[in-house]
Short mmCIF file of C-alpha atoms and ligand atoms in Angstrom, two decimals:
data_model
loop_
_atom_site.label_atom_id
_atom_site.label_comp_id
_atom_site.label_asym_id
_atom_site.label_seq_id
_atom_site.Cartn_x
_atom_site.Cartn_y
_atom_site.Cartn_z
CA MET A 347 24.88 -3.88 10.27
CA ARG A 348 21.47 -2.76 11.36
CA LYS A 349 18.18 -4.18 10.20
CA VAL A 350 14.68 -2.89 10.77
CA VAL A 351 12.05 -5.61 10.70
CA LYS A 352 8.34 -4.98 10.31
CA PHE A 353 5.83 -7.78 10.84
CA GLY A 354 2.32 -7.66 9.39
CA GLY A 355 -0.89 -8.66 11.16
CA SER A 356 -1.03 -12.24 9.91
CA SER A 357 2.54 -12.77 11.21
CA LEU A 358 1.31 -11.76 14.69
CA ALA A 359 -2.19 -13.18 14.78
CA SER A 360 -1.54 -15.88 17.40
CA ALA A 361 1.07 -17.13 19.89
CA GLU A 362 2.18 -19.66 17.29
CA GLN A 363 2.88 -16.89 14.79
CA PHE A 364 4.63 -14.82 17.48
CA LYS A 365 6.99 -17.74 18.06
CA LYS A 366 7.92 -17.84 14.37
CA VAL A 367 8.61 -14.11 14.55
CA GLY A 368 10.70 -14.55 17.71
CA ASP A 369 12.79 -17.22 15.94
CA ILE A 370 13.35 -14.96 12.95
CA ILE A 371 14.51 -12.06 15.14
CA ARG A 372 16.73 -14.15 17.39
CA ARG A 373 18.37 -15.86 14.44
CA ASP A 374 20.03 -12.60 13.36
CA LYS A 375 21.34 -10.17 15.98
CA GLU A 376 21.34 -7.37 13.44
CA ARG A 377 17.53 -7.41 13.52
CA ARG A 378 17.46 -4.71 16.18
CA TYR A 379 14.43 -2.53 15.59
CA VAL A 380 11.05 -4.20 15.36
CA VAL A 381 7.82 -2.64 14.07
CA PRO A 382 4.70 -4.76 14.72
CA SER A 383 1.20 -4.45 13.25
CA ALA A 384 -1.88 -5.33 15.30
CA PRO A 385 -2.88 -9.03 15.39
CA GLY A 386 -4.50 -9.94 12.07
CA LYS A 387 -6.74 -12.81 11.04
CA ARG A 388 -5.98 -16.30 12.33
CA ASP A 389 -8.02 -17.78 9.49
CA ASP A 390 -10.32 -16.57 6.73
CA SER A 391 -13.35 -16.28 8.99
CA ASP A 392 -11.51 -14.27 11.66
CA THR A 393 -11.57 -10.48 12.21
CA LYS A 394 -8.48 -8.27 12.45
CA VAL A 395 -8.02 -6.58 15.82
CA THR A 396 -7.92 -3.19 14.07
CA ASP A 397 -11.40 -3.84 12.63
CA MET A 398 -12.62 -5.00 16.05
CA LEU A 399 -11.36 -1.73 17.53
CA TYR A 400 -13.09 0.40 14.91
CA ALA A 401 -16.37 -1.44 15.51
CA CYS A 402 -16.01 -1.23 19.29
CA TYR A 403 -15.28 2.48 19.20
CA ALA A 404 -18.22 3.14 16.86
CA LYS A 405 -20.47 1.87 19.67
CA ALA A 406 -18.73 4.05 22.24
CA GLU A 407 -19.06 7.07 19.97
CA ALA A 408 -22.80 6.35 19.55
CA GLY A 409 -23.18 6.22 23.32
CA GLU A 410 -23.96 2.49 23.29
CA GLY A 411 -22.43 -0.19 25.52
CA PHE A 412 -19.12 -1.49 24.15
CA GLN A 413 -17.80 -3.62 27.02
CA ALA A 414 -18.47 -6.98 25.33
CA GLU A 415 -16.56 -5.87 22.22
CA LEU A 416 -13.65 -4.61 24.31
CA LYS A 417 -13.54 -7.87 26.26
CA ALA A 418 -13.33 -9.81 22.99
CA ILE A 419 -10.30 -7.70 21.99
CA GLN A 420 -8.68 -8.25 25.38
CA ALA A 421 -9.22 -11.99 24.93
CA ARG A 422 -7.25 -11.90 21.65
CA TYR A 423 -4.22 -10.49 23.48
CA GLN A 424 -4.66 -12.76 26.47
CA GLU A 425 -4.60 -15.78 24.21
CA ILE A 426 -1.25 -14.65 22.80
CA ILE A 427 0.20 -13.80 26.24
CA THR A 428 -0.85 -17.15 27.67
CA GLY A 429 0.37 -19.04 24.60
CA LEU A 430 3.79 -17.42 24.96
CA GLY A 431 3.88 -18.09 28.71
CA LEU A 432 4.53 -14.42 29.51
CA GLU A 433 4.07 -12.81 32.93
CA LEU A 434 2.24 -9.78 31.64
CA SER A 435 -1.10 -8.22 32.48
CA LEU A 436 -2.79 -5.73 30.16
CA GLU A 437 -5.60 -5.12 32.69
CA GLY A 438 -4.46 -1.57 33.49
CA GLU A 439 -4.05 -0.76 29.79
CA PHE A 440 -7.59 -1.94 29.04
CA GLN A 441 -8.99 0.13 31.91
CA THR A 442 -7.31 3.21 30.41
CA ILE A 443 -8.66 2.35 26.96
CA GLU A 444 -12.18 1.90 28.32
CA LYS A 445 -12.00 5.26 30.07
CA ASN A 446 -10.69 6.99 26.93
CA PHE A 447 -13.36 5.38 24.76
CA LYS A 448 -16.04 6.72 27.14
CA GLU A 449 -14.46 10.14 26.80
CA LYS A 450 -14.55 9.76 23.00
CA ALA A 451 -10.82 9.95 22.42
CA GLY A 452 -11.35 9.52 18.67
CA GLU A 453 -11.29 6.83 16.02
CA ASP A 454 -7.56 7.14 15.37
CA TYR A 455 -6.76 6.64 19.04
CA ALA A 456 -9.02 3.59 19.08
CA ALA A 457 -7.49 1.96 16.00
CA SER A 458 -3.94 2.66 17.17
CA ARG A 459 -4.40 0.58 20.32
CA GLY A 460 -4.04 -2.58 18.23
CA GLU A 461 -0.41 -1.81 17.42
CA TYR A 462 0.27 -0.18 20.80
CA LEU A 463 -0.73 -3.27 22.78
CA ASN A 464 0.94 -5.64 20.37
CA GLY A 465 4.13 -3.59 20.76
CA ILE A 466 3.99 -4.04 24.53
CA VAL A 467 3.53 -7.80 24.18
CA MET A 468 6.29 -8.06 21.58
CA ALA A 469 8.77 -6.01 23.63
CA ARG A 470 8.18 -8.22 26.65
CA TYR A 471 8.50 -11.38 24.60
CA LEU A 472 11.79 -10.32 23.01
CA GLY A 473 13.23 -8.47 26.00
CA PHE A 474 13.56 -5.30 23.87
CA GLN A 475 12.72 -1.76 24.98
CA PHE A 476 9.19 -0.52 24.12
CA ILE A 477 8.98 2.94 22.57
CA ASP A 478 5.48 4.39 22.13
CA ALA A 479 5.15 5.64 18.55
CA ALA A 480 3.17 8.64 19.84
CA SER A 481 6.39 10.02 21.31
CA VAL A 482 8.52 9.69 18.16
CA ILE A 483 6.30 9.71 15.04
CA LEU A 484 4.94 13.22 14.59
CA PHE A 485 2.23 14.90 12.55
CA GLU A 486 1.70 18.56 11.63
CA ASP A 487 -1.53 20.29 12.68
CA ASP A 488 -2.93 19.88 9.17
CA GLY A 489 -2.55 16.08 9.42
CA GLU A 490 0.56 15.84 7.22
CA PHE A 491 3.29 13.53 8.45
CA ALA A 492 6.17 15.65 9.84
CA ALA A 493 8.97 13.76 8.09
CA GLU A 494 12.00 15.85 9.06
CA LYS A 495 11.00 16.54 12.65
CA THR A 496 10.24 12.85 13.15
CA ASN A 497 13.53 11.80 11.63
CA GLU A 498 15.49 14.06 13.96
CA ILE A 499 13.69 12.96 17.12
CA LEU A 500 13.59 9.30 16.22
CA ALA A 501 17.25 9.17 15.21
CA LYS A 502 18.26 10.75 18.51
CA ARG A 503 16.07 8.44 20.54
CA LEU A 504 17.04 5.21 18.79
CA GLY A 505 20.70 6.21 18.79
CA LYS A 506 20.68 5.48 22.50
CA VAL A 507 18.81 2.20 22.29
CA GLU A 508 20.40 -1.06 21.20
CA LYS A 509 17.16 -2.97 20.57
CA ALA A 510 13.62 -1.63 20.50
CA VAL A 511 10.02 -2.28 19.51
CA ILE A 512 8.17 0.67 17.96
CA PRO A 513 4.50 -0.03 17.15
CA GLY A 514 3.42 0.68 13.58
CA PHE A 515 0.51 2.63 12.08
CA TYR A 516 0.30 5.69 14.34
CA GLY A 517 1.98 8.75 15.77
CA ALA A 518 0.73 11.95 17.38
CA TYR A 519 0.16 15.66 16.87
CA ALA A 520 2.24 18.12 18.89
CA ASP A 521 -0.53 18.23 21.55
CA GLY A 522 -0.30 14.45 22.04
CA ARG A 523 -3.51 13.47 20.23
CA VAL A 524 -3.01 10.19 18.37
CA LYS A 525 -3.19 10.10 14.59
CA THR A 526 -2.92 7.04 12.34
CA PHE A 527 -1.66 6.63 8.80
CA SER A 528 -4.10 5.14 6.31
CA ARG A 529 -4.87 1.40 6.54
CA GLY A 530 -1.83 -0.80 6.20
CA GLY A 531 0.26 2.10 7.47
CA SER A 532 2.63 0.04 9.65
CA ASP A 533 4.62 -0.43 6.44
CA ILE A 534 5.23 3.32 6.48
CA THR A 535 6.35 3.28 10.13
CA GLY A 536 8.88 0.55 9.31
CA SER A 537 10.29 2.68 6.53
CA ILE A 538 10.48 5.76 8.78
CA VAL A 539 12.37 3.80 11.44
CA ALA A 540 14.74 2.37 8.81
CA ARG A 541 15.55 5.88 7.62
CA ALA A 542 16.11 7.18 11.15
CA VAL A 543 18.61 4.46 12.10
CA ARG A 544 20.15 4.38 8.61
CA ALA A 545 19.44 0.71 8.38
CA ASP A 546 21.27 -1.50 5.93
CA VAL A 547 17.98 -3.09 5.01
CA TYR A 548 14.30 -2.74 5.84
CA GLU A 549 12.83 -6.23 6.06
CA ASN A 550 9.07 -6.29 5.65
CA TRP A 551 7.74 -9.67 6.81
CA THR A 552 4.34 -10.75 5.58
CA ASP A 553 2.50 -13.92 4.51
CA VAL A 554 3.70 -14.16 0.92
CA SER A 555 7.21 -14.67 -0.43
CA GLY A 556 7.33 -11.32 -2.22
CA PHE A 557 5.68 -9.56 -5.12
CA LEU A 558 4.41 -11.83 -7.83
CA VAL A 559 4.75 -11.15 -11.55
CA ALA A 560 0.94 -11.20 -11.85
CA ASP A 561 -2.15 -11.54 -9.67
CA PRO A 562 -2.39 -15.18 -8.46
CA ARG A 563 -6.20 -14.93 -8.56
CA ILE A 564 -5.90 -14.68 -12.34
CA ILE A 565 -2.67 -16.56 -13.09
CA GLU A 566 -1.90 -19.86 -11.42
CA ALA A 567 1.32 -19.76 -9.37
CA PRO A 568 3.12 -16.84 -11.04
CA PRO A 569 6.83 -16.50 -10.19
CA VAL A 570 8.11 -14.11 -7.52
CA ILE A 571 9.76 -10.89 -8.68
CA GLU A 572 13.32 -11.14 -7.35
CA THR A 573 14.36 -7.51 -7.75
CA ILE A 574 12.21 -4.49 -8.53
CA THR A 575 13.00 -0.78 -8.50
CA TYR A 576 11.09 1.73 -6.36
CA ARG A 577 9.68 3.32 -9.50
CA GLU A 578 8.46 0.06 -10.97
CA LEU A 579 6.87 -0.78 -7.68
CA ARG A 580 5.01 2.53 -7.57
CA GLU A 581 3.49 1.74 -10.96
CA LEU A 582 2.43 -1.76 -9.92
CA SER A 583 1.12 -0.70 -6.48
CA TYR A 584 -0.90 2.06 -8.04
CA MET A 585 -2.50 -0.46 -10.35
CA GLY A 586 -3.51 -2.80 -7.58
CA ALA A 587 -0.52 -4.85 -6.38
CA THR A 588 -1.08 -4.61 -2.63
CA VAL A 589 1.74 -6.37 -0.77
CA LEU A 590 3.23 -3.09 0.50
CA HIS A 591 1.55 0.25 1.35
CA GLY A 592 2.07 2.57 -1.63
CA ASP A 593 3.70 5.29 0.49
CA ALA A 594 6.13 3.00 2.29
CA ILE A 595 8.94 3.51 -0.16
CA PHE A 596 9.34 7.27 0.34
CA PRO A 597 11.29 7.46 3.63
CA VAL A 598 13.82 4.76 2.64
CA ARG A 599 14.05 5.83 -0.96
CA ARG A 600 15.78 9.09 -0.07
CA GLU A 601 18.44 7.16 1.84
CA GLY A 602 18.89 4.40 -0.73
CA ILE A 603 17.91 1.71 1.78
CA PRO A 604 16.60 -1.47 0.10
CA ILE A 605 13.35 -3.10 1.21
CA ASN A 606 13.24 -6.88 1.36
CA ILE A 607 9.75 -8.42 1.37
CA ARG A 608 9.91 -11.73 3.28
CA ASN A 609 7.53 -14.51 4.28
CA THR A 610 7.20 -15.28 8.02
CA ASN A 611 5.83 -18.71 7.13
CA ALA A 612 8.70 -19.48 4.73
CA PRO A 613 11.68 -17.62 6.20
CA GLY A 614 14.15 -19.45 3.95
CA ASP A 615 12.70 -17.77 0.84
CA GLU A 616 14.74 -14.83 -0.44
CA GLY A 617 11.60 -12.76 -1.17
CA THR A 618 11.57 -9.60 -3.27
CA TRP A 619 14.26 -6.89 -3.12
CA ILE A 620 13.05 -3.36 -3.75
CA VAL A 621 15.94 -1.11 -4.73
CA GLU A 622 16.63 2.31 -6.19
CA SER A 623 18.39 1.03 -9.26
CA THR A 624 20.00 -2.22 -10.29
CA CYS A 625 22.03 -3.83 -13.01
CA GLN A 626 20.29 -7.13 -12.24
CA LYS A 627 18.27 -7.99 -15.30
CA SER A 628 14.77 -9.16 -14.52
CA LYS A 629 14.20 -12.70 -15.72
CA TYR A 630 11.67 -11.53 -18.26
CA VAL A 631 11.41 -8.35 -20.36
CA ILE A 632 8.61 -7.26 -18.10
CA THR A 633 8.88 -7.04 -14.32
CA GLY A 634 5.18 -7.34 -13.55
CA ILE A 635 1.60 -6.91 -14.72
CA ALA A 636 -1.18 -5.38 -12.64
CA GLY A 637 -4.54 -3.90 -13.38
CA LYS A 638 -7.82 -2.56 -12.11
CA ARG A 639 -11.38 -2.67 -13.27
CA GLY A 640 -14.01 0.03 -12.95
CA PHE A 641 -12.96 2.97 -15.10
CA CYS A 642 -14.97 5.30 -17.33
CA SER A 643 -13.75 7.19 -20.35
CA VAL A 644 -15.06 10.61 -21.28
CA ASN A 645 -14.45 11.14 -24.99
CA ILE A 646 -14.49 14.74 -26.11
CA GLU A 647 -14.50 15.82 -29.75
CA LYS A 648 -14.10 19.21 -31.27
CA ASP A 649 -13.10 20.17 -34.78
CA LYS A 650 -9.70 21.86 -34.87
CA MET A 651 -9.12 21.04 -31.22
CA ASN A 652 -5.41 20.66 -31.94
CA SER A 653 -5.02 24.35 -32.76
CA GLU A 654 -7.04 25.67 -29.83
CA ILE A 655 -4.64 26.70 -27.10
CA GLY A 656 -5.89 25.95 -23.59
CA PHE A 657 -8.54 23.41 -24.63
CA GLY A 658 -7.07 20.62 -22.50
CA ARG A 659 -6.81 22.86 -19.47
CA LYS A 660 -10.46 23.90 -19.75
CA VAL A 661 -11.61 20.28 -19.99
CA LEU A 662 -9.55 19.20 -17.00
CA GLN A 663 -10.78 22.22 -15.06
CA ALA A 664 -14.28 20.73 -15.23
CA PHE A 665 -13.03 17.58 -13.52
CA GLU A 666 -11.08 19.54 -10.93
CA ASP A 667 -14.12 21.68 -10.10
CA TYR A 668 -15.98 18.53 -9.07
CA GLY A 669 -13.05 17.00 -7.16
CA ILE A 670 -12.44 14.17 -9.63
CA SER A 671 -8.90 13.04 -10.32
CA PHE A 672 -8.08 11.74 -13.76
CA GLU A 673 -5.97 8.71 -14.53
CA HIS A 674 -4.94 9.06 -18.17
CA VAL A 675 -5.58 11.53 -20.95
CA PRO A 676 -4.77 10.09 -24.37
CA SER A 677 -5.54 12.43 -27.24
CA GLY A 678 -5.94 12.51 -31.01
CA THR A 679 -6.01 15.40 -33.46
CA ASP A 680 -9.57 16.48 -32.70
CA THR A 681 -10.31 14.21 -29.75
CA MET A 682 -9.31 13.96 -26.17
CA THR A 683 -10.23 11.21 -23.73
CA VAL A 684 -10.18 11.43 -19.97
CA PHE A 685 -10.08 8.23 -17.91
CA VAL A 686 -11.61 8.41 -14.43
CA HIS A 687 -12.67 6.01 -11.69
CA GLN A 688 -16.27 5.02 -12.39
CA ASP A 689 -17.43 5.03 -8.76
CA GLU A 690 -16.00 8.52 -8.19
CA PHE A 691 -17.47 9.86 -11.41
CA MET A 692 -20.89 8.26 -11.67
CA ASP A 693 -22.87 10.59 -9.44
CA LYS A 694 -21.32 13.69 -10.92
CA GLU A 695 -21.21 12.76 -14.60
CA GLN A 696 -23.91 15.11 -15.86
CA LYS A 697 -22.55 18.02 -13.88
CA VAL A 698 -19.05 17.43 -15.23
CA ALA A 699 -20.34 17.08 -18.79
CA ALA A 700 -22.24 20.36 -18.45
CA ALA A 701 -19.12 22.04 -17.07
CA ILE A 702 -17.06 20.78 -20.04
CA HIS A 703 -19.66 22.24 -22.41
CA ARG A 704 -19.62 25.52 -20.55
CA LEU A 705 -15.85 25.82 -20.25
CA ALA A 706 -14.54 24.26 -23.47
CA ASP A 707 -17.48 24.26 -25.90
CA PRO A 708 -16.79 20.87 -27.54
CA ASP A 709 -18.83 19.39 -30.42
CA THR A 710 -19.66 16.12 -28.65
CA ILE A 711 -19.06 14.31 -25.38
CA GLU A 712 -19.45 10.56 -25.11
CA ILE A 713 -19.11 8.58 -21.90
CA GLU A 714 -18.13 4.90 -21.91
CA SER A 715 -18.25 2.78 -18.78
CA ASP A 716 -16.96 -0.57 -17.50
CA LEU A 717 -13.39 -0.29 -18.68
CA ALA A 718 -10.29 -1.79 -17.13
CA LEU A 719 -6.71 -0.53 -17.17
CA ILE A 720 -3.73 -2.85 -17.24
CA ALA A 721 -0.15 -1.75 -16.55
CA VAL A 722 2.69 -3.74 -18.05
CA VAL A 723 5.74 -2.58 -16.11
CA GLY A 724 9.42 -3.24 -16.71
CA ARG A 725 12.73 -1.38 -16.60
CA GLY A 726 13.87 -3.75 -19.35
CA MET A 727 11.34 -2.43 -21.89
CA LYS A 728 13.39 0.67 -22.62
CA SER A 729 16.17 -1.33 -24.18
CA THR A 730 14.10 -4.05 -25.80
CA ARG A 731 12.66 -3.75 -29.26
CA GLY A 732 9.13 -4.84 -30.03
CA THR A 733 7.60 -5.05 -26.53
CA ALA A 734 4.51 -3.10 -27.55
CA GLY A 735 4.19 -5.13 -30.74
CA ARG A 736 4.23 -8.38 -28.79
CA ILE A 737 1.64 -7.14 -26.31
CA PHE A 738 -0.79 -6.11 -29.02
CA SER A 739 -0.38 -9.20 -31.15
CA ALA A 740 -0.93 -11.37 -28.06
CA LEU A 741 -4.11 -9.43 -27.28
CA ALA A 742 -5.33 -9.67 -30.87
CA HIS A 743 -4.80 -13.43 -30.87
CA LYS A 744 -7.03 -13.67 -27.82
CA ASN A 745 -9.68 -11.48 -29.45
CA VAL A 746 -9.21 -8.70 -26.92
CA ASN A 747 -10.11 -5.31 -28.31
CA VAL A 748 -7.69 -2.62 -27.11
CA ARG A 749 -9.56 0.58 -26.23
CA MET A 750 -6.65 2.75 -25.15
CA ILE A 751 -2.86 2.74 -25.19
CA ASP A 752 -0.59 4.98 -23.14
CA GLN A 753 3.15 4.63 -22.85
CA GLY A 754 4.80 6.87 -20.28
CA SER A 755 7.80 8.86 -21.47
CA SER A 756 9.96 6.96 -18.99
CA GLU A 757 9.28 3.81 -21.02
CA LEU A 758 8.83 2.05 -17.73
CA ASN A 759 5.26 1.03 -18.42
CA ILE A 760 2.62 0.60 -21.05
CA ILE A 761 -0.97 1.12 -19.96
CA ILE A 762 -3.69 -0.62 -21.90
CA GLY A 763 -7.42 0.01 -21.62
CA VAL A 764 -9.82 -2.87 -22.32
CA SER A 765 -13.44 -3.67 -21.48
CA ASN A 766 -14.00 -5.03 -17.98
CA VAL A 767 -15.12 -8.34 -19.49
CA ASP A 768 -11.78 -8.76 -21.28
CA PHE A 769 -9.69 -7.91 -18.21
CA GLU A 770 -8.61 -11.38 -17.13
CA ASN A 771 -8.15 -12.64 -20.67
CA ALA A 772 -5.91 -9.72 -21.47
CA ILE A 773 -3.73 -10.30 -18.42
CA ARG A 774 -3.41 -13.98 -19.29
CA ALA A 775 -2.45 -13.16 -22.87
CA ILE A 776 0.28 -10.74 -21.79
CA TYR A 777 1.55 -13.11 -19.10
CA GLU A 778 1.74 -16.02 -21.53
CA ILE A 779 3.70 -14.14 -24.14
CA PHE A 780 6.29 -12.71 -21.73
CA VAL A 781 6.59 -15.26 -18.97
CA GLU A 782 5.49 -18.62 -20.31
CA VAL A 783 6.63 -18.39 -23.91
CA GLN A 784 9.48 -15.89 -23.42
CA LEU A 785 9.86 -15.40 -27.17
N1 LIG B 2128 -3.44 -2.60 11.68
C1 LIG B 2128 -3.57 -1.61 10.68
C2 LIG B 2128 -4.52 -2.08 9.58
O1 LIG B 2128 -5.14 -3.12 9.72
C3 LIG B 2128 -2.27 -1.14 10.13
C4 LIG B 2128 -1.36 -2.20 9.58
O2 LIG B 2128 -1.58 -3.38 9.80
O3 LIG B 2128 -0.40 -1.84 8.90
O4 LIG B 2128 -4.67 -1.41 8.61
#
């Protein structure tokens, strides 16, 4: 058995947290490949090392002094090294970083040092080999992640190493320049490593005991989702559930490797299993609820729209021309509505409306703002009668006016549009009917 374990920033924020991580790894000798994030926040008022690095490099880039900021970052690592009682000096590494900052090595290089240095500390602490991600995680010249090339090189390299630490979040172009994934990208590195070593499981250790059925800021103490499929997770992540980076499932998904979300502070908890497919029934008809505020709808009307071939394409062309992606497009006989992110759309609304008039010649266009979308996701919905009926009667009982309904053909989710002001009420109503009442 082979396990890849990734630890998030809060799991590595201090020497105390490092010790918990060390215990977790030593408890199971199959935990052989470790992917660390940079040290995160020690408490709510703290700053993540990655953010400190961005701020420090911004000064270097502007030609200002940045030594004090760099010293503060060095102190974060020194505190961990001292707390762990390690014989390790990062002095030489920090001299190199200072030199490269002066030479303006780039923002990605700067941010990546958080994981790079934490990887060195972690490898020393565990007695594992350190492998710089820049030598095994590769990017194409256009910035795309080079999945196949990476897999080949990484598999070969790790095939010869019994136990290793590979820092998360970054890799390099063919010429050696460092490039990072988007924020939270260490989750992706963990998945890439799991694929390369054909791991039996990819354990992703964080500070919560898995995905919750609903947002705990809205619902008090919702239960943990025990098992969720990759596809369900995509739907929930897209709608705002943020435990795992949205792209982290792709490398393991093609190999059928399950992801297990675990809690460093409660290692006895089973966490959430993310799998390709399962015959495990979820406890409730729905697997989870997630949602986002801040959408606009553009309602377009034209008599006999239904018989005009190409009308939809012309309307969407107007959005494409201004670089705006659309979320949902429900339609009626003579109406079509396009849902977009309000902050993306606001500055361009009049231009887009003019383009729709020019391209599609509609009768009227009406824009509505301050809408929220809620996704009710569940593989069980397909085989259960009346799910939609229950959702809408629960919403009606709570006086929530439904502005839009969209059920994907996969029957994996139902998307509901409501006013921003009704957002939390709507989530509570849906949660109550499926989780609390379980009618
Ligand atoms: N340290 C990086 C960030 O803060 C990447 C990660 O933690 O996954 O986004």
